[in-house]
mmCIF file of C-alpha atoms in Angstrom:
data_model
loop_
_atom_site.group_PDB
_atom_site.id
_atom_site.type_symbol
_atom_site.label_atom_id
_atom_site.label_comp_id
_atom_site.label_asym_id
_atom_site.label_seq_id
_atom_site.Cartn_x
_atom_site.Cartn_y
_atom_site.Cartn_z
ATOM 1 C CA MET A 1 0.184 -0.063 0.007
ATOM 2 C CA ALA A 2 1.671 3.108 -0.952
ATOM 3 C CA ARG A 3 1.879 5.976 1.669
ATOM 4 C CA ILE A 4 -0.618 8.298 0.761
ATOM 5 C CA GLU A 5 0.854 11.755 1.054
ATOM 6 C CA TYR A 6 -1.344 15.656 -0.353
ATOM 7 C CA PRO A 7 -0.905 15.758 -4.329
ATOM 8 C CA GLU A 8 2.414 17.428 -4.902
ATOM 9 C CA ALA A 9 0.884 20.799 -5.828
ATOM 10 C CA VAL A 10 -0.334 21.050 -1.885
ATOM 11 C CA GLY A 11 2.611 20.085 -0.861
ATOM 12 C CA LYS A 12 4.366 22.184 -2.210
ATOM 13 C CA LEU A 13 1.990 25.354 -1.531
ATOM 14 C CA VAL A 14 2.042 24.215 2.086
ATOM 15 C CA ASP A 15 6.246 24.665 1.777
ATOM 16 C CA GLU A 16 6.305 28.215 0.832
ATOM 17 C CA LEU A 17 3.077 28.764 2.900
ATOM 18 C CA ARG A 18 5.429 27.807 5.899
ATOM 19 C CA ARG A 19 8.017 30.305 5.153
ATOM 20 C CA LEU A 20 6.673 32.778 6.595
ATOM 21 C CA PRO A 21 6.729 34.995 9.088
ATOM 22 C CA GLY A 22 4.120 33.062 11.555
ATOM 23 C CA VAL A 23 3.096 30.486 10.044
ATOM 24 C CA GLY A 24 3.346 26.946 11.323
ATOM 25 C CA PRO A 25 3.448 23.918 9.644
ATOM 26 C CA ARG A 26 -0.073 22.809 10.912
ATOM 27 C CA SER A 27 -1.700 26.688 10.233
ATOM 28 C CA ALA A 28 0.882 26.295 6.345
ATOM 29 C CA GLU A 29 -1.156 23.347 6.317
ATOM 30 C CA ARG A 30 -4.497 24.989 7.398
ATOM 31 C CA ILE A 31 -4.648 27.570 5.804
ATOM 32 C CA ALA A 32 -3.694 25.810 1.759
ATOM 33 C CA ILE A 33 -5.977 23.321 2.496
ATOM 34 C CA TRP A 34 -8.663 26.700 3.249
ATOM 35 C CA LEU A 35 -7.176 28.475 -0.039
ATOM 36 C CA LEU A 36 -8.597 24.257 -2.251
ATOM 37 C CA GLN A 37 -11.249 24.185 -0.388
ATOM 38 C CA SER A 38 -13.165 27.494 1.155
ATOM 39 C CA ALA A 39 -15.746 29.340 -1.524
ATOM 40 C CA ARG A 40 -14.757 32.212 0.003
ATOM 41 C CA ALA A 41 -11.003 31.477 -0.816
ATOM 42 C CA GLU A 42 -9.513 32.913 -3.831
ATOM 43 C CA PRO A 43 -6.229 31.741 -4.267
ATOM 44 C CA LEU A 44 -5.519 33.126 -7.927
ATOM 45 C CA VAL A 45 -6.312 36.758 -6.529
ATOM 46 C CA LEU A 46 -4.049 36.231 -3.912
ATOM 47 C CA ALA A 47 -1.801 34.882 -6.389
ATOM 48 C CA ALA A 48 -2.129 38.138 -8.570
ATOM 49 C CA ALA A 49 -1.163 40.268 -5.272
ATOM 50 C CA LEU A 50 1.689 38.577 -4.836
ATOM 51 C CA GLU A 51 2.800 39.103 -8.045
ATOM 52 C CA LYS A 52 1.331 43.049 -8.409
ATOM 53 C CA ALA A 53 2.962 44.281 -5.565
ATOM 54 C CA LYS A 54 6.721 42.289 -6.130
ATOM 55 C CA ALA A 55 6.650 43.880 -9.662
ATOM 56 C CA GLU A 56 5.027 47.000 -8.418
ATOM 57 C CA VAL A 57 6.300 48.479 -5.496
ATOM 58 C CA VAL A 58 10.118 49.528 -4.986
ATOM 59 C CA ALA A 59 12.517 51.277 -2.066
ATOM 60 C CA CYS A 60 12.399 54.853 -2.499
ATOM 61 C CA PRO A 61 15.904 56.359 -3.351
ATOM 62 C CA THR A 62 15.730 58.954 -1.333
ATOM 63 C CA CYS A 63 14.194 57.841 1.942
ATOM 64 C CA GLY A 64 13.634 53.811 1.858
ATOM 65 C CA PHE A 65 10.002 54.272 2.245
ATOM 66 C CA PHE A 66 7.748 51.615 -0.377
ATOM 67 C CA ALA A 67 6.895 53.522 -3.679
ATOM 68 C CA THR A 68 5.774 52.761 -6.494
ATOM 69 C CA ALA A 69 7.297 55.593 -8.779
ATOM 70 C CA ASP A 70 10.905 57.863 -8.604
ATOM 71 C CA ARG A 71 10.081 59.169 -5.209
ATOM 72 C CA CYS A 72 8.015 57.710 -2.262
ATOM 73 C CA ALA A 73 4.808 59.943 -1.597
ATOM 74 C CA ILE A 74 6.058 61.308 1.708
ATOM 75 C CA CYS A 75 9.200 62.379 -0.245
ATOM 76 C CA SER A 76 7.743 63.464 -3.521
ATOM 77 C CA ASP A 77 4.766 66.063 -0.819
ATOM 78 C CA PRO A 78 6.044 69.627 -1.211
ATOM 79 C CA SER A 79 4.103 69.902 2.039
ATOM 80 C CA ARG A 80 6.581 68.243 4.468
ATOM 81 C CA ASP A 81 8.615 70.445 6.654
ATOM 82 C CA SER A 82 12.721 70.219 6.836
ATOM 83 C CA VAL A 83 12.791 67.643 9.887
ATOM 84 C CA LEU A 84 14.409 64.717 8.840
ATOM 85 C CA CYS A 85 13.232 61.943 11.123
ATOM 86 C CA VAL A 86 15.459 59.212 10.819
ATOM 87 C CA VAL A 87 14.129 55.145 11.712
ATOM 88 C CA GLU A 88 15.439 51.223 11.700
ATOM 89 C CA GLN A 89 13.305 50.000 8.681
ATOM 90 C CA ALA A 90 10.760 50.842 6.191
ATOM 91 C CA THR A 91 7.567 49.118 8.752
ATOM 92 C CA ASP A 92 8.256 52.103 10.977
ATOM 93 C CA VAL A 93 7.325 55.264 8.928
ATOM 94 C CA LEU A 94 3.941 54.082 8.822
ATOM 95 C CA PRO A 95 3.701 53.358 12.729
ATOM 96 C CA LEU A 96 4.933 57.650 13.632
ATOM 97 C CA GLU A 97 2.720 58.990 10.410
ATOM 98 C CA ARG A 98 -0.611 57.660 12.247
ATOM 99 C CA SER A 99 0.885 59.230 15.407
ATOM 100 C CA GLY A 100 -0.188 62.675 13.103
ATOM 101 C CA ALA A 101 3.129 64.118 15.681
ATOM 102 C CA PHE A 102 5.508 64.687 12.602
ATOM 103 C CA LYS A 103 5.667 66.793 9.665
ATOM 104 C CA GLY A 104 8.703 66.129 8.247
ATOM 105 C CA ARG A 105 10.537 63.069 5.930
ATOM 106 C CA TYR A 106 11.717 60.468 6.839
ATOM 107 C CA HIS A 107 15.589 58.122 6.208
ATOM 108 C CA CYS A 108 15.255 54.375 6.796
ATOM 109 C CA LEU A 109 18.291 52.861 7.727
ATOM 110 C CA GLY A 110 17.577 49.534 6.841
ATOM 111 C CA GLY A 111 18.588 47.701 10.273
ATOM 112 C CA LYS A 112 20.528 49.150 13.177
ATOM 113 C CA LEU A 113 24.173 48.774 14.108
ATOM 114 C CA SER A 114 24.631 45.283 15.547
ATOM 115 C CA PRO A 115 27.803 43.692 15.575
ATOM 116 C CA LEU A 116 26.541 39.953 17.186
ATOM 117 C CA ASP A 117 24.907 39.573 13.893
ATOM 118 C CA ASN A 118 26.994 41.631 11.913
ATOM 119 C CA VAL A 119 25.772 44.499 10.560
ATOM 120 C CA THR A 120 28.766 47.256 10.431
ATOM 121 C CA PRO A 121 27.795 50.941 9.930
ATOM 122 C CA ASP A 122 28.401 49.987 5.896
ATOM 123 C CA ASP A 123 25.629 47.651 6.260
ATOM 124 C CA LEU A 124 23.449 50.639 7.149
ATOM 125 C CA ARG A 125 21.862 53.127 4.512
ATOM 126 C CA ILE A 126 24.413 56.427 7.044
ATOM 127 C CA GLY A 127 26.488 57.562 3.719
ATOM 128 C CA PRO A 128 22.602 58.805 1.619
ATOM 129 C CA LEU A 129 21.908 60.653 5.035
ATOM 130 C CA LEU A 130 25.288 62.537 4.796
ATOM 131 C CA ARG A 131 24.299 63.301 1.986
ATOM 132 C CA ARG A 132 21.246 64.376 2.163
ATOM 133 C CA ILE A 133 21.698 66.426 5.004
ATOM 134 C CA GLU A 134 24.625 67.972 3.348
ATOM 135 C CA HIS A 135 22.408 68.619 -0.141
ATOM 136 C CA GLU A 136 18.281 69.050 1.719
ATOM 137 C CA HIS A 137 17.507 71.961 3.718
ATOM 138 C CA VAL A 138 17.498 69.479 6.732
ATOM 139 C CA THR A 139 17.182 71.986 10.209
ATOM 140 C CA GLU A 140 17.018 68.703 12.272
ATOM 141 C CA VAL A 141 17.707 65.396 12.592
ATOM 142 C CA ILE A 142 15.221 62.853 15.085
ATOM 143 C CA LEU A 143 17.633 60.021 15.607
ATOM 144 C CA ALA A 144 14.424 57.296 16.649
ATOM 145 C CA PRO A 145 15.897 53.741 15.847
ATOM 146 C CA GLY A 146 14.197 51.306 18.486
ATOM 147 C CA SER A 147 15.049 51.977 22.268
ATOM 148 C CA ASP A 148 16.551 48.266 22.585
ATOM 149 C CA VAL A 149 20.850 48.000 23.099
ATOM 150 C CA GLU A 150 20.981 47.968 19.417
ATOM 151 C CA GLY A 151 18.783 51.283 18.638
ATOM 152 C CA GLU A 152 21.083 52.878 21.058
ATOM 153 C CA ALA A 153 24.266 52.023 20.022
ATOM 154 C CA THR A 154 22.621 52.942 16.438
ATOM 155 C CA ALA A 155 21.784 56.189 17.568
ATOM 156 C CA ASN A 156 24.578 57.129 19.465
ATOM 157 C CA TYR A 157 26.616 56.164 16.704
ATOM 158 C CA LEU A 158 25.064 58.801 14.314
ATOM 159 C CA ALA A 159 24.989 61.559 16.843
ATOM 160 C CA GLY A 160 28.209 61.405 17.211
ATOM 161 C CA LEU A 161 28.635 61.450 13.036
ATOM 162 C CA LEU A 162 26.011 64.188 12.762
ATOM 163 C CA LYS A 163 27.342 66.105 15.504
ATOM 164 C CA GLY A 164 28.097 70.017 14.041
ATOM 165 C CA LYS A 165 26.444 68.861 11.293
ATOM 166 C CA CYS A 166 23.202 69.873 12.076
ATOM 167 C CA HIS A 167 20.745 70.085 14.918
ATOM 168 C CA VAL A 168 20.229 65.836 16.392
ATOM 169 C CA THR A 169 17.760 65.389 18.432
ATOM 170 C CA ARG A 170 16.364 61.519 20.186
ATOM 171 C CA ILE A 171 13.499 60.676 20.304
ATOM 172 C CA ALA A 172 11.929 60.835 24.697
ATOM 173 C CA GLN A 173 11.819 57.127 26.193
ATOM 174 C CA GLY A 174 9.856 57.043 28.822
ATOM 175 C CA LEU A 175 5.751 55.884 30.253
ATOM 176 C CA PRO A 176 3.738 54.194 28.050
ATOM 177 C CA ALA A 177 0.561 55.936 27.072
ATOM 178 C CA GLY A 178 -1.927 54.958 29.508
ATOM 179 C CA GLY A 179 0.562 52.720 31.416
ATOM 180 C CA GLY A 180 0.511 52.930 35.143
ATOM 181 C CA LEU A 181 4.361 52.922 37.465
ATOM 182 C CA GLU A 182 3.406 49.588 38.139
ATOM 183 C CA HIS A 183 3.348 48.443 34.818
ATOM 184 C CA ALA A 184 6.672 49.629 34.103
ATOM 185 C CA ASP A 185 10.246 48.069 34.227
ATOM 186 C CA ALA A 186 13.182 49.583 36.310
ATOM 187 C CA LEU A 187 15.208 50.743 32.730
ATOM 188 C CA THR A 188 11.746 52.766 31.721
ATOM 189 C CA LEU A 189 10.556 54.355 35.020
ATOM 190 C CA ALA A 190 15.096 55.173 34.736
ATOM 191 C CA ARG A 191 14.897 56.538 31.402
ATOM 192 C CA ALA A 192 11.312 58.071 32.108
ATOM 193 C CA LEU A 193 12.501 60.071 35.240
ATOM 194 C CA GLU A 194 16.335 60.964 33.445
ATOM 195 C CA GLY A 195 13.813 62.872 30.765
ATOM 196 C CA ARG A 196 12.017 64.316 33.299
ATOM 197 C CA ARG A 197 10.669 68.337 31.831
ATOM 198 C CA GLY A 198 10.226 70.937 33.719
ATOM 199 C CA LEU A 199 6.612 71.990 33.591
ATOM 200 C CA MET B 1 -0.394 66.938 3.752
ATOM 201 C CA ALA B 2 -1.985 63.972 2.347
ATOM 202 C CA ARG B 3 -2.770 61.205 4.355
ATOM 203 C CA ILE B 4 0.314 58.608 4.445
ATOM 204 C CA GLU B 5 -0.191 54.578 3.381
ATOM 205 C CA TYR B 6 1.419 52.114 1.732
ATOM 206 C CA PRO B 7 0.814 52.304 -1.581
ATOM 207 C CA GLU B 8 -1.592 50.121 -3.018
ATOM 208 C CA ALA B 9 -0.638 47.403 -3.707
ATOM 209 C CA VAL B 10 0.525 46.569 -0.628
ATOM 210 C CA GLY B 11 -2.749 47.416 0.791
ATOM 211 C CA LYS B 12 -4.571 44.497 -1.734
ATOM 212 C CA LEU B 13 -1.580 42.168 -0.687
ATOM 213 C CA VAL B 14 -2.446 42.942 3.411
ATOM 214 C CA ASP B 15 -5.940 42.770 2.151
ATOM 215 C CA GLU B 16 -6.315 39.258 0.744
ATOM 216 C CA LEU B 17 -2.876 37.766 3.659
ATOM 217 C CA ARG B 18 -5.786 38.796 6.026
ATOM 218 C CA ARG B 19 -8.441 36.550 4.694
ATOM 219 C CA LEU B 20 -6.948 33.757 5.825
ATOM 220 C CA PRO B 21 -7.591 31.616 8.621
ATOM 221 C CA GLY B 22 -5.603 32.443 11.422
ATOM 222 C CA VAL B 23 -3.700 35.415 9.913
ATOM 223 C CA GLY B 24 -4.858 38.735 11.554
ATOM 224 C CA PRO B 25 -4.411 42.389 10.197
ATOM 225 C CA ARG B 26 -1.069 42.375 11.858
ATOM 226 C CA SER B 27 0.410 39.603 10.699
ATOM 227 C CA ALA B 28 -1.304 40.116 7.281
ATOM 228 C CA GLU B 29 0.678 43.475 7.363
ATOM 229 C CA ARG B 30 4.168 41.659 9.259
ATOM 230 C CA ILE B 31 3.666 38.838 6.329
ATOM 231 C CA ALA B 32 3.072 41.568 3.486
ATOM 232 C CA ILE B 33 6.092 43.558 4.571
ATOM 233 C CA TRP B 34 8.610 40.241 5.031
ATOM 234 C CA LEU B 35 7.488 39.167 1.382
ATOM 235 C CA LEU B 36 8.801 42.127 -0.413
ATOM 236 C CA GLN B 37 12.136 42.581 2.010
ATOM 237 C CA SER B 38 13.194 40.027 2.670
ATOM 238 C CA ALA B 39 15.778 38.858 0.836
ATOM 239 C CA ARG B 40 14.707 34.756 1.781
ATOM 240 C CA ALA B 41 11.290 36.009 0.588
ATOM 241 C CA GLU B 42 9.907 34.503 -2.983
ATOM 242 C CA PRO B 43 6.553 35.733 -3.439
ATOM 243 C CA LEU B 44 6.581 34.557 -7.132
ATOM 244 C CA VAL B 45 7.139 31.293 -6.192
ATOM 245 C CA LEU B 46 4.136 31.273 -3.471
ATOM 246 C CA ALA B 47 2.244 32.620 -6.127
ATOM 247 C CA ALA B 48 3.388 29.831 -9.286
ATOM 248 C CA ALA B 49 2.107 27.303 -6.490
ATOM 249 C CA LEU B 50 -0.949 28.853 -5.049
ATOM 250 C CA GLU B 51 -1.489 29.155 -9.033
ATOM 251 C CA LYS B 52 -0.372 25.450 -9.687
ATOM 252 C CA ALA B 53 -2.050 23.784 -6.704
ATOM 253 C CA LYS B 54 -5.893 25.847 -7.868
ATOM 254 C CA ALA B 55 -5.522 24.290 -11.363
ATOM 255 C CA GLU B 56 -4.311 20.985 -10.240
ATOM 256 C CA VAL B 57 -5.642 19.911 -7.924
ATOM 257 C CA VAL B 58 -9.715 18.611 -7.855
ATOM 258 C CA ALA B 59 -12.060 17.202 -5.222
ATOM 259 C CA CYS B 60 -11.963 13.119 -5.927
ATOM 260 C CA PRO B 61 -15.160 12.323 -7.666
ATOM 261 C CA THR B 62 -15.741 9.061 -5.767
ATOM 262 C CA CYS B 63 -14.275 9.565 -2.393
ATOM 263 C CA GLY B 64 -13.559 13.465 -1.939
ATOM 264 C CA PHE B 65 -9.776 13.656 -0.837
ATOM 265 C CA PHE B 66 -8.030 15.533 -2.997
ATOM 266 C CA ALA B 67 -6.965 14.311 -6.282
ATOM 267 C CA THR B 68 -5.096 15.119 -9.212
ATOM 268 C CA ALA B 69 -6.597 12.822 -11.599
ATOM 269 C CA ASP B 70 -10.007 11.133 -12.408
ATOM 270 C CA ARG B 71 -9.608 9.400 -9.075
ATOM 271 C CA CYS B 72 -7.294 10.599 -5.940
ATOM 272 C CA ALA B 73 -4.332 8.151 -5.091
ATOM 273 C CA ILE B 74 -6.182 6.503 -2.890
ATOM 274 C CA CYS B 75 -9.125 4.946 -4.340
ATOM 275 C CA SER B 76 -7.116 4.213 -7.511
ATOM 276 C CA ASP B 77 -4.270 1.738 -5.095
ATOM 277 C CA PRO B 78 -5.731 -1.446 -6.245
ATOM 278 C CA SER B 79 -4.322 -3.180 -2.695
ATOM 279 C CA ARG B 80 -7.043 -1.189 -0.412
ATOM 280 C CA ASP B 81 -9.176 -3.432 1.620
ATOM 281 C CA SER B 82 -13.059 -3.451 1.725
ATOM 282 C CA VAL B 83 -13.763 -0.985 4.723
ATOM 283 C CA LEU B 84 -15.286 2.151 4.113
ATOM 284 C CA CYS B 85 -14.500 4.881 6.247
ATOM 285 C CA VAL B 86 -16.696 7.572 6.493
ATOM 286 C CA VAL B 87 -15.172 11.255 7.580
ATOM 287 C CA GLU B 88 -16.503 14.894 7.703
ATOM 288 C CA GLN B 89 -13.728 16.688 5.321
ATOM 289 C CA ALA B 90 -10.751 15.327 2.840
ATOM 290 C CA THR B 91 -8.308 17.017 5.890
ATOM 291 C CA ASP B 92 -9.973 14.036 8.013
ATOM 292 C CA VAL B 93 -7.997 11.093 6.105
ATOM 293 C CA LEU B 94 -4.170 12.433 6.299
ATOM 294 C CA PRO B 95 -4.142 11.468 9.711
ATOM 295 C CA LEU B 96 -5.649 8.939 9.891
ATOM 296 C CA GLU B 97 -3.619 7.862 6.831
ATOM 297 C CA ARG B 98 -0.606 8.499 9.199
ATOM 298 C CA SER B 99 -2.137 6.325 11.718
ATOM 299 C CA GLY B 100 -1.181 3.209 9.522
ATOM 300 C CA ALA B 101 -4.175 1.471 11.324
ATOM 301 C CA PHE B 102 -6.084 1.639 8.343
ATOM 302 C CA LYS B 103 -6.394 -0.011 5.151
ATOM 303 C CA GLY B 104 -9.565 0.800 3.205
ATOM 304 C CA ARG B 105 -10.686 3.727 0.966
ATOM 305 C CA TYR B 106 -12.300 6.738 2.604
ATOM 306 C CA HIS B 107 -15.880 8.576 1.915
ATOM 307 C CA CYS B 108 -15.475 12.172 2.550
ATOM 308 C CA LEU B 109 -18.660 13.830 3.516
ATOM 309 C CA GLY B 110 -17.819 17.353 3.416
ATOM 310 C CA GLY B 111 -19.074 18.045 6.563
ATOM 311 C CA LYS B 112 -21.408 16.910 9.175
ATOM 312 C CA LEU B 113 -25.314 17.530 10.030
ATOM 313 C CA SER B 114 -25.697 21.501 11.848
ATOM 314 C CA PRO B 115 -29.515 22.276 11.908
ATOM 315 C CA LEU B 116 -27.805 25.645 13.791
ATOM 316 C CA ASP B 117 -25.987 26.214 10.622
ATOM 317 C CA ASN B 118 -28.270 25.061 8.034
ATOM 318 C CA VAL B 119 -26.251 22.137 7.292
ATOM 319 C CA THR B 120 -28.933 19.281 6.661
ATOM 320 C CA PRO B 121 -28.098 15.591 4.953
ATOM 321 C CA ASP B 122 -29.482 17.450 1.685
ATOM 322 C CA ASP B 123 -25.603 19.629 2.250
ATOM 323 C CA LEU B 124 -23.858 16.173 2.573
ATOM 324 C CA ARG B 125 -22.654 13.513 -0.062
ATOM 325 C CA ILE B 126 -24.667 11.203 1.574
ATOM 326 C CA GLY B 127 -26.235 9.884 -1.785
ATOM 327 C CA PRO B 128 -23.083 8.917 -3.337
ATOM 328 C CA LEU B 129 -21.899 6.857 0.030
ATOM 329 C CA LEU B 130 -25.256 4.843 -0.471
ATOM 330 C CA ARG B 131 -24.838 4.280 -4.513
ATOM 331 C CA ARG B 132 -20.623 3.448 -3.332
ATOM 332 C CA ILE B 133 -22.360 0.648 -0.549
ATOM 333 C CA GLU B 134 -24.583 -0.863 -3.666
ATOM 334 C CA HIS B 135 -21.757 -1.195 -6.053
ATOM 335 C CA GLU B 136 -19.119 -1.566 -4.558
ATOM 336 C CA HIS B 137 -18.159 -4.341 -2.648
ATOM 337 C CA VAL B 138 -17.898 -3.259 1.387
ATOM 338 C CA THR B 139 -17.794 -5.229 4.347
ATOM 339 C CA GLU B 140 -17.978 -2.859 6.879
ATOM 340 C CA VAL B 141 -18.496 0.752 7.036
ATOM 341 C CA ILE B 142 -16.362 2.976 9.931
ATOM 342 C CA LEU B 143 -18.002 6.000 10.945
ATOM 343 C CA ALA B 144 -15.479 8.244 12.006
ATOM 344 C CA PRO B 145 -17.269 12.026 12.153
ATOM 345 C CA GLY B 146 -16.052 13.101 14.886
ATOM 346 C CA SER B 147 -16.611 13.521 18.567
ATOM 347 C CA ASP B 148 -18.883 16.617 18.911
ATOM 348 C CA VAL B 149 -22.567 16.927 18.974
ATOM 349 C CA GLU B 150 -22.451 17.579 15.520
ATOM 350 C CA GLY B 151 -20.377 14.197 14.405
ATOM 351 C CA GLU B 152 -22.647 12.161 16.950
ATOM 352 C CA ALA B 153 -25.944 13.262 15.545
ATOM 353 C CA THR B 154 -24.101 12.755 11.858
ATOM 354 C CA ALA B 155 -22.908 9.307 12.837
ATOM 355 C CA ASN B 156 -26.191 8.170 14.293
ATOM 356 C CA TYR B 157 -28.097 9.582 11.594
ATOM 357 C CA LEU B 158 -26.371 7.721 8.755
ATOM 358 C CA ALA B 159 -26.697 4.141 10.726
ATOM 359 C CA GLY B 160 -29.996 4.809 10.912
ATOM 360 C CA LEU B 161 -29.998 4.739 7.005
ATOM 361 C CA LEU B 162 -27.338 2.199 6.182
ATOM 362 C CA LYS B 163 -29.006 0.307 8.852
ATOM 363 C CA GLY B 164 -29.452 -3.194 6.978
ATOM 364 C CA LYS B 165 -27.265 -3.164 4.530
ATOM 365 C CA CYS B 166 -23.732 -3.488 5.875
ATOM 366 C CA HIS B 167 -21.885 -4.107 9.152
ATOM 367 C CA VAL B 168 -21.591 -0.507 10.114
ATOM 368 C CA THR B 169 -19.370 0.313 13.224
ATOM 369 C CA ARG B 170 -18.529 3.664 15.010
ATOM 370 C CA ILE B 171 -14.174 4.849 15.674
ATOM 371 C CA ALA B 172 -13.882 4.503 19.415
ATOM 372 C CA GLN B 173 -14.004 6.964 22.093
ATOM 373 C CA GLY B 174 -12.066 6.919 25.211
ATOM 374 C CA LEU B 175 -8.527 8.430 26.757
ATOM 375 C CA PRO B 176 -6.462 9.911 24.424
ATOM 376 C CA ALA B 177 -2.963 8.109 23.849
ATOM 377 C CA GLY B 178 -0.694 8.897 26.981
ATOM 378 C CA GLY B 179 -3.419 10.891 28.550
ATOM 379 C CA GLY B 180 -3.839 10.180 32.633
ATOM 380 C CA LEU B 181 -7.047 9.668 34.117
ATOM 381 C CA GLU B 182 -6.264 13.397 36.139
ATOM 382 C CA HIS B 183 -6.818 15.142 32.771
ATOM 383 C CA ALA B 184 -9.688 13.700 31.054
ATOM 384 C CA ASP B 185 -12.984 15.031 30.721
ATOM 385 C CA ALA B 186 -15.896 13.895 32.666
ATOM 386 C CA LEU B 187 -17.545 13.253 29.287
ATOM 387 C CA THR B 188 -14.335 11.429 27.999
ATOM 388 C CA LEU B 189 -14.525 9.046 30.770
ATOM 389 C CA ALA B 190 -18.016 8.251 31.222
ATOM 390 C CA ARG B 191 -17.831 6.811 27.051
ATOM 391 C CA ALA B 192 -14.273 5.718 28.159
ATOM 392 C CA LEU B 193 -16.132 3.248 30.393
ATOM 393 C CA GLU B 194 -18.742 2.836 28.538
ATOM 394 C CA GLY B 195 -16.326 1.144 25.310
ATOM 395 C CA ARG B 196 -14.228 -1.169 27.881
ATOM 396 C CA ARG B 197 -13.113 -4.464 26.556
ATOM 397 C CA GLY B 198 -12.189 -7.682 27.256
ATOM 398 C CA LEU B 199 -8.428 -8.543 27.938
#
C-alpha cells in the first residue's frame, strides 16, 4: 500500500506558506487546505496580489520607504517640513505617520548596528543620510531607532557622526501612554525620570 | 499634507492575506512586508504554487479526497481492502492514513449535520455514499465523524440509513494516548468506561 500524501502541488503550496513569518507547519497546512476548499477563498486573487506588489513596489531611492514611482509619496510631498526622522526600517514610517505628530521626511537605515549579527555601519544607509543632510535643507535630525541596545548604539553612533553638521535630537523614552507605574520595568522608569521635563 | 499609506499594491496584498484563516490584521501586514523586503522571501514562487495547486487539485469524484487525476491515489490503489471509512472532511483522511491503522478506502461527507448552521443531509455527500455501498464491495463501514455533538448526530443519522445494508461500526471514544485520568473530562471518562473491552 503506497504511502498517501497530499498531491505534490498541495505539498509545494504548504512548503511555501510555511516560510512566511509566524506560520508554522500546521497553520500552513490549514491555510493551504482553506485556500483550495473554502468557497470564500480566492487563491488566484492572492497570487495576483503577490505578483502585482512584487512588480510595482520598490524602496524609495531617497528615504527607503515603499514607493511605486521614482520617489515615495512622502518624499514627493512639497508640504513636508525640513525635519528628518531617522528610523530603522521602512515599516517604522507608518506608525509615526499614524501618530500625526510628525510632518517632516524620513530616512530608513535598513537595520540597526549589531556586531553580533555582523551588521556594521557599512550595511546601513548612512552614506546616503549624510549626503541628504548636506544637499537637502534639513533643520533637525530626529534619531528614532528603537530603545533596545542596538537601537541605542545606532543612535549614539549617528549622533557622533552628525555632531556639528545639524541639530540632532533623540526620540523620548519614558512611560508608554496609559501605563501605570506598576507596569513599567526599572529601565523604563529610570529613563522616564532622566527624561523628565519642567512644567 | 496627504495621509500616507502603503502603496495600493501592498494594501491589496495585506487585504488578501487577512482573509487567510488564523491571520489577523497585524500578521497580514507583517507577512506582506516580509514578502516584499526579506532577501529570503520568494513571493513569485508562492504565487506560482497557489496557481498550480488551484489549477491541478480537484476533489476525487469517488471519495472527495484531494486528487490530481480522475481518481485520487487512495481510490486508485488496488491493494486497499473493502472497509470504508466515512469522515467529515478531506483533511481527516491524512491523519488516519498516518496512523497506519487503516488500509481501506474513505468517503468524505464534506461536513457534518448541523441544523444551527443550516447543514442538512442534502448538503452532505450521503447519496454518493449509498451508491458506493451498493455498487462497490464494502464489508464494513466505519463511521468516523468527530465526537462532538454534530459528529455524533451525523454518525447516528448514517447508522440509521445504513442499517441492514452493511456492517456498520463507530470509531472508538476513550482516553487519548498518553493521557492520565486526571486530565480527562467527565464525558470522555464516561465514554471510555462505556466502551471498555474484555482483556
